[in-house]
Tab-separated table of C-alpha atoms in Angstrom:
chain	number	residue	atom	x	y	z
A	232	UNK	CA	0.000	0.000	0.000
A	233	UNK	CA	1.414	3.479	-0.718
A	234	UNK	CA	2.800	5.654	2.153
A	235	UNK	CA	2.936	9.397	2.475
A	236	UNK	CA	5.995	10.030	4.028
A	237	UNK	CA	6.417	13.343	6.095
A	238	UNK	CA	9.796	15.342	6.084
A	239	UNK	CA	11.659	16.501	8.208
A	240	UNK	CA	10.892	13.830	11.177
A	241	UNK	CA	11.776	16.242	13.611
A	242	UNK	CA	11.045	20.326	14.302
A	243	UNK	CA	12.121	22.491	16.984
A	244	UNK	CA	10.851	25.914	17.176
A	245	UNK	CA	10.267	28.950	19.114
A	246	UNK	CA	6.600	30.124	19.974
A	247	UNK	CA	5.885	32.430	17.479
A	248	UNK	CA	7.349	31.039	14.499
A	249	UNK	CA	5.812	29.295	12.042
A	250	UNK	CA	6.613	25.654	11.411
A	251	UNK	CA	6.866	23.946	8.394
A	252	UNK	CA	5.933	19.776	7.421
A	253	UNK	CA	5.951	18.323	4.110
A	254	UNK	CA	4.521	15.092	2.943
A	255	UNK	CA	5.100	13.162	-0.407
A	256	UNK	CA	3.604	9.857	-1.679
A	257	UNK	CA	4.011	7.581	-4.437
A	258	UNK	CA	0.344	7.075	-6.629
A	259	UNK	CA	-2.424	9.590	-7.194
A	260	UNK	CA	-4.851	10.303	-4.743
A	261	UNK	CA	-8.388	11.773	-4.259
A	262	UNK	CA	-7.575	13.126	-0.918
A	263	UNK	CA	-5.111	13.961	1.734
A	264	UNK	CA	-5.320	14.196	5.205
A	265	UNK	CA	-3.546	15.300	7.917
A	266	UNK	CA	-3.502	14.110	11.617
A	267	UNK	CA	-2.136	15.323	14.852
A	268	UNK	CA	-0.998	13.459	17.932
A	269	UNK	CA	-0.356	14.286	21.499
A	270	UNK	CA	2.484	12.762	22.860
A	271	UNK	CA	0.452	9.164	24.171
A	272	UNK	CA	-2.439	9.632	22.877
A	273	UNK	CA	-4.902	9.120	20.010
A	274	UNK	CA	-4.836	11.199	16.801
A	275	UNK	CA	-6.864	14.278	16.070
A	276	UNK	CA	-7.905	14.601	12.520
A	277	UNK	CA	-6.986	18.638	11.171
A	278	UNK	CA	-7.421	18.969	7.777
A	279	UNK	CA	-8.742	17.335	4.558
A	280	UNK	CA	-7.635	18.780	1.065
A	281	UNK	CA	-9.147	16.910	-2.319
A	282	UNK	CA	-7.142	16.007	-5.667
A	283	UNK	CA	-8.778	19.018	-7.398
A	284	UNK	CA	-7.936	21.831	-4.545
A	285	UNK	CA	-4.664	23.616	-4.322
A	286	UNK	CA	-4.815	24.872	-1.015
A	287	UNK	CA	-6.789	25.042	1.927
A	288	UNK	CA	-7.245	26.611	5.466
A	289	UNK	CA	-8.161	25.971	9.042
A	290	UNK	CA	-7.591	28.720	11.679
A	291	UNK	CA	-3.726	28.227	12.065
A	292	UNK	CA	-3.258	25.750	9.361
A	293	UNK	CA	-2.707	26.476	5.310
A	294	UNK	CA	-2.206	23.296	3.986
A	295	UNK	CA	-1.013	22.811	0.418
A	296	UNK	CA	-1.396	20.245	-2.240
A	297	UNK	CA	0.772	20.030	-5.751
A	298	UNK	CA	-0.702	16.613	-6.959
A	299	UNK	CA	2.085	17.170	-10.179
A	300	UNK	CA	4.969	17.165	-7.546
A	301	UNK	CA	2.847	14.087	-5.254
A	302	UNK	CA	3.515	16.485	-2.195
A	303	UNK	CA	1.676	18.584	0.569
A	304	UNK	CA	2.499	20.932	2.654
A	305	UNK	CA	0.847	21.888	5.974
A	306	UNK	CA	1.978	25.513	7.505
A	307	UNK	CA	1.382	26.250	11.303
A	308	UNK	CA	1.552	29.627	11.887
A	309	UNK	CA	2.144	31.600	14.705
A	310	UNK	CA	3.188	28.478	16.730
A	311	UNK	CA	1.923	28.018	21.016
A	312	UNK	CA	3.960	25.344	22.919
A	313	UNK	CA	0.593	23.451	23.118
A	314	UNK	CA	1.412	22.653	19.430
A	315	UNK	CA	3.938	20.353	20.744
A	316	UNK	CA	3.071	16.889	19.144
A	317	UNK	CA	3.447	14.445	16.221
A	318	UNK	CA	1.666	15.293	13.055
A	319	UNK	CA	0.860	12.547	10.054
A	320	UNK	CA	-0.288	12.870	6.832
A	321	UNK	CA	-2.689	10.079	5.473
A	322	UNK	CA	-3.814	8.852	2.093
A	323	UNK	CA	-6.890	6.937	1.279
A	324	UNK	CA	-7.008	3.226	-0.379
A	325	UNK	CA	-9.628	1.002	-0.652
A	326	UNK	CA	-11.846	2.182	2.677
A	327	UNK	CA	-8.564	2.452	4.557
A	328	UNK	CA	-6.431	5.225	5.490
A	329	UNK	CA	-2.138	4.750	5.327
A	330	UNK	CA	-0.149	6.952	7.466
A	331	UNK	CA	3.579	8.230	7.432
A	332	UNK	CA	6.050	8.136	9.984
A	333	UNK	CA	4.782	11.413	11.199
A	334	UNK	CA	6.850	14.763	12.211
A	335	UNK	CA	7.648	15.646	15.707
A	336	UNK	CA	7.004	19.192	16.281
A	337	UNK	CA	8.585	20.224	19.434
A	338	UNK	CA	7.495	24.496	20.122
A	339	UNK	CA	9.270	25.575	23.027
A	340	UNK	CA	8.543	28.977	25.567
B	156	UNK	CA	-18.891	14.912	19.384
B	157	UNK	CA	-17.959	11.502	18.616
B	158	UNK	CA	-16.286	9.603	21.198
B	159	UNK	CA	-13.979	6.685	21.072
B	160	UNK	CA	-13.138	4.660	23.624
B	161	UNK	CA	-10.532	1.750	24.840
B	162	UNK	CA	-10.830	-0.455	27.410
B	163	UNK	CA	-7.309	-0.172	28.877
B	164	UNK	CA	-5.074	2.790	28.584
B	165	UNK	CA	-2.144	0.382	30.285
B	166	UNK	CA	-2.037	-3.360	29.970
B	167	UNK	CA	0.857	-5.736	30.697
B	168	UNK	CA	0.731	-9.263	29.631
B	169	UNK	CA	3.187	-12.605	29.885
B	170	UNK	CA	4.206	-14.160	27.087
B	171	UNK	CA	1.684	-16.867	26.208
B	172	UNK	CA	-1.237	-14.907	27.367
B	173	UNK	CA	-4.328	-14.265	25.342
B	174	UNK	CA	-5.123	-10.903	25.271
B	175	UNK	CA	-8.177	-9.016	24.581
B	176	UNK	CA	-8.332	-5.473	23.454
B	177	UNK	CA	-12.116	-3.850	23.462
B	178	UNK	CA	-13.567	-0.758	21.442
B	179	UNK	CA	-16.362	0.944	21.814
B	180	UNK	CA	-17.296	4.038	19.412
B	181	UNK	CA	-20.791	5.783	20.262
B	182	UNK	CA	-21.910	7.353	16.949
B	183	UNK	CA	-23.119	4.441	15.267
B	184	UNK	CA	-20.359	4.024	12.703
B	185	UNK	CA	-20.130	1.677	10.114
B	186	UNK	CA	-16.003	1.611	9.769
B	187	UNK	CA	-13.805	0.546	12.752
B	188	UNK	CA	-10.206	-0.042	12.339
B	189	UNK	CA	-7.117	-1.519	14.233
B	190	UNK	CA	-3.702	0.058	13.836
B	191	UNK	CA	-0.740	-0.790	15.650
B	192	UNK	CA	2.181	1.945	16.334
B	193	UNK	CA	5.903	1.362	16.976
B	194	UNK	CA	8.969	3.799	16.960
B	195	UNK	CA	9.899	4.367	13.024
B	196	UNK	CA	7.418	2.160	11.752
B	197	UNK	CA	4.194	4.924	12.440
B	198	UNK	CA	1.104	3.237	12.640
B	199	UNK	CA	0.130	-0.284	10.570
B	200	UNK	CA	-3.491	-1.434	9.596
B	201	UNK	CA	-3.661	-4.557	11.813
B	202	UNK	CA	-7.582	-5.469	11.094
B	203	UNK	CA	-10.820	-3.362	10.111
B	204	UNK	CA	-14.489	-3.942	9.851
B	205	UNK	CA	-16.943	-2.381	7.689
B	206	UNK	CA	-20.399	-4.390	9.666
B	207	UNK	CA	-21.222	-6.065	11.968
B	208	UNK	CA	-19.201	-10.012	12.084
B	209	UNK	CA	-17.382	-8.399	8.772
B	210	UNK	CA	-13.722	-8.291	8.807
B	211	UNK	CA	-10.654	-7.464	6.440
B	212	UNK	CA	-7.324	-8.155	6.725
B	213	UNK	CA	-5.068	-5.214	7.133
B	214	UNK	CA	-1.418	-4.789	6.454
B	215	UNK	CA	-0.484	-7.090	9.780
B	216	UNK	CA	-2.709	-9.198	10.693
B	217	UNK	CA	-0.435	-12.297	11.688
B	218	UNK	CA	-0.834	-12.856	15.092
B	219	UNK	CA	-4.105	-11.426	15.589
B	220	UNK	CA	-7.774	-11.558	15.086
B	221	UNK	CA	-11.167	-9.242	15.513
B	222	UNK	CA	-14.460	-9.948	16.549
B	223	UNK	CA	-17.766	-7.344	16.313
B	224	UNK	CA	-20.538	-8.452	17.038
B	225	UNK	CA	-22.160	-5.453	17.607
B	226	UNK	CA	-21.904	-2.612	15.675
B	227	UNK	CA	-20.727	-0.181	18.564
B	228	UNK	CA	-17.658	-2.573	19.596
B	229	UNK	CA	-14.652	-4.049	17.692
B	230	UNK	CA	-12.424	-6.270	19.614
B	231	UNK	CA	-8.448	-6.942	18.728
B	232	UNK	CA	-7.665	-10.359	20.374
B	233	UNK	CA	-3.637	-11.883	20.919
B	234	UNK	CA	-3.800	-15.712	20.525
B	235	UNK	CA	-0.933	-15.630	21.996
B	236	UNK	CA	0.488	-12.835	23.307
B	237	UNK	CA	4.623	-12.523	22.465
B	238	UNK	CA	7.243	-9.844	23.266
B	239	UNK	CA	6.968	-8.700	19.476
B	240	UNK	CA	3.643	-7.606	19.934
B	241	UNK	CA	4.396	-4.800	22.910
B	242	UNK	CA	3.479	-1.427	20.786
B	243	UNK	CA	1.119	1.007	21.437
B	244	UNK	CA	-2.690	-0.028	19.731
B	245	UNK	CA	-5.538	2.683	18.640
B	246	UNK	CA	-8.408	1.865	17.355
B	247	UNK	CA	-10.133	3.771	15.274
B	248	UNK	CA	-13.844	4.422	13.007
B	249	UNK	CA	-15.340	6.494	10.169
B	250	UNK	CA	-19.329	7.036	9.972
B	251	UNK	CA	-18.805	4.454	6.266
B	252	UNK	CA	-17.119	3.751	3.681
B	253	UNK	CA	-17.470	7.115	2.066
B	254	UNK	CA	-16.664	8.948	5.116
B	255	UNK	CA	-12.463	10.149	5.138
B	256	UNK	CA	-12.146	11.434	8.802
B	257	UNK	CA	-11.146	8.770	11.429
B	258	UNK	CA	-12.187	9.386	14.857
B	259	UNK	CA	-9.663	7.554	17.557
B	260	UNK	CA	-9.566	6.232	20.699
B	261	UNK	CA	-6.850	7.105	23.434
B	262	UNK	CA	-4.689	4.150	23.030
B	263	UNK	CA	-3.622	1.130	24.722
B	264	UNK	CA	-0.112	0.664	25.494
B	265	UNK	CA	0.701	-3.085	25.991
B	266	UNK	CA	3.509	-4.659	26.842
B	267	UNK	CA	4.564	-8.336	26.996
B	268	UNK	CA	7.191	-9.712	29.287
């Protein structure tokens, strides 16, 4: 099954800044998610963004898609420590969802 | 707001054991899904079900096996419980097969000694 896989795996930032996560996968897709976890705990789902849209947004998050490249972005923006956590992107196959490896976003004081 | 819940948060099993894992979801959803996740790896499709006593294979389902018989609960169950199988397990379930967002539970970590 294909993976999205996110880049970099790990981001350290001050509060404040804006943090940056990319995600690429291998086959076309009709959607892309993306999912954020709490260190322990389940994932939250933040954002979906279809084949046919470029970009989309979300309070905080602008998350991009270039379907040509097989990439998205997602774009926190004015990071808070309590964005401290892993975040995954997800594509769909056949009533299933396949995760990456997910990028740590450490935000500190 | 749809809730998701697991029966243990903590659970520590010897090797041999069999081990159940429960999961409830309360918004009558079709989809429920079992993932496994492990350091590096992320998280793995272990099992899902798409009705009630349906089930499909996921991407690792050696070693384990599902049971729902009600539409509300989806149950992971270790034959045989060995070290490999320590990881942290969420569970997981969509309103149907159309539906994209997953709602998840808290997690279970268990380990096996």
């Amino acid at each position: 099954s294909q993976q999205g896989e996110e880049d970099p795996q790990a981001l350290s930032i001050q509060e404040g800044e804006n943090a940056t996560m990319n995600c690429s996968y291998k086959t076309s897709i009709n959607n892309l998610q993306w999912y954020r976890q709490n260190s322990g705990r389940g994932l939250v789902h933040l954002i979906l963004i279809r084949s046919n849209e470029r970009e989309k947004h979300s309070g905080r998050l602008r998350v991009t898609l270039d379907t040509s490249k097989k990439s998205s972005s997602l774009l926190i923006t004015a990071s808070r420590a309590a964005d401290t956590a892993s975040y995954f992107c997800a594509t769909e196959g056949y009533s299933t969802l396949t995760f990456g490896k997910g990028t740590m976003l450490l935000v500190s004081p | 707001d749809v809730k998701v819940t697991q029966s243990s948060r903590y659970l520590v099993k010897r090797t041999g054991e069999k081990v159940f894992l429960e999961c409830v979801q309360d918004m009558d959803h079709e989809n429920m899904f079992w993932y496994r996740q492990d350091p590096g790896l992320g998280l793995r499709l272990i099992y899902f079900s798409y009705d009630v006593k349906m089930k499909e294979k996921g991407d690792i389902p050696e070693g384990y096996s599902v049971s729902r018989e009600k539409k509300e609960r989806f149950s992971l169950i270790l034959e045989s419980a060995s070290t490999n199988q320590t990881s942290m397990y969420l569970c997981a379930s969509t309103l149907d097969r159309a539906a994209y967002e997953q709602y998840f539970g808290p997690g279970t970590r268990l380990t096996v000694t």
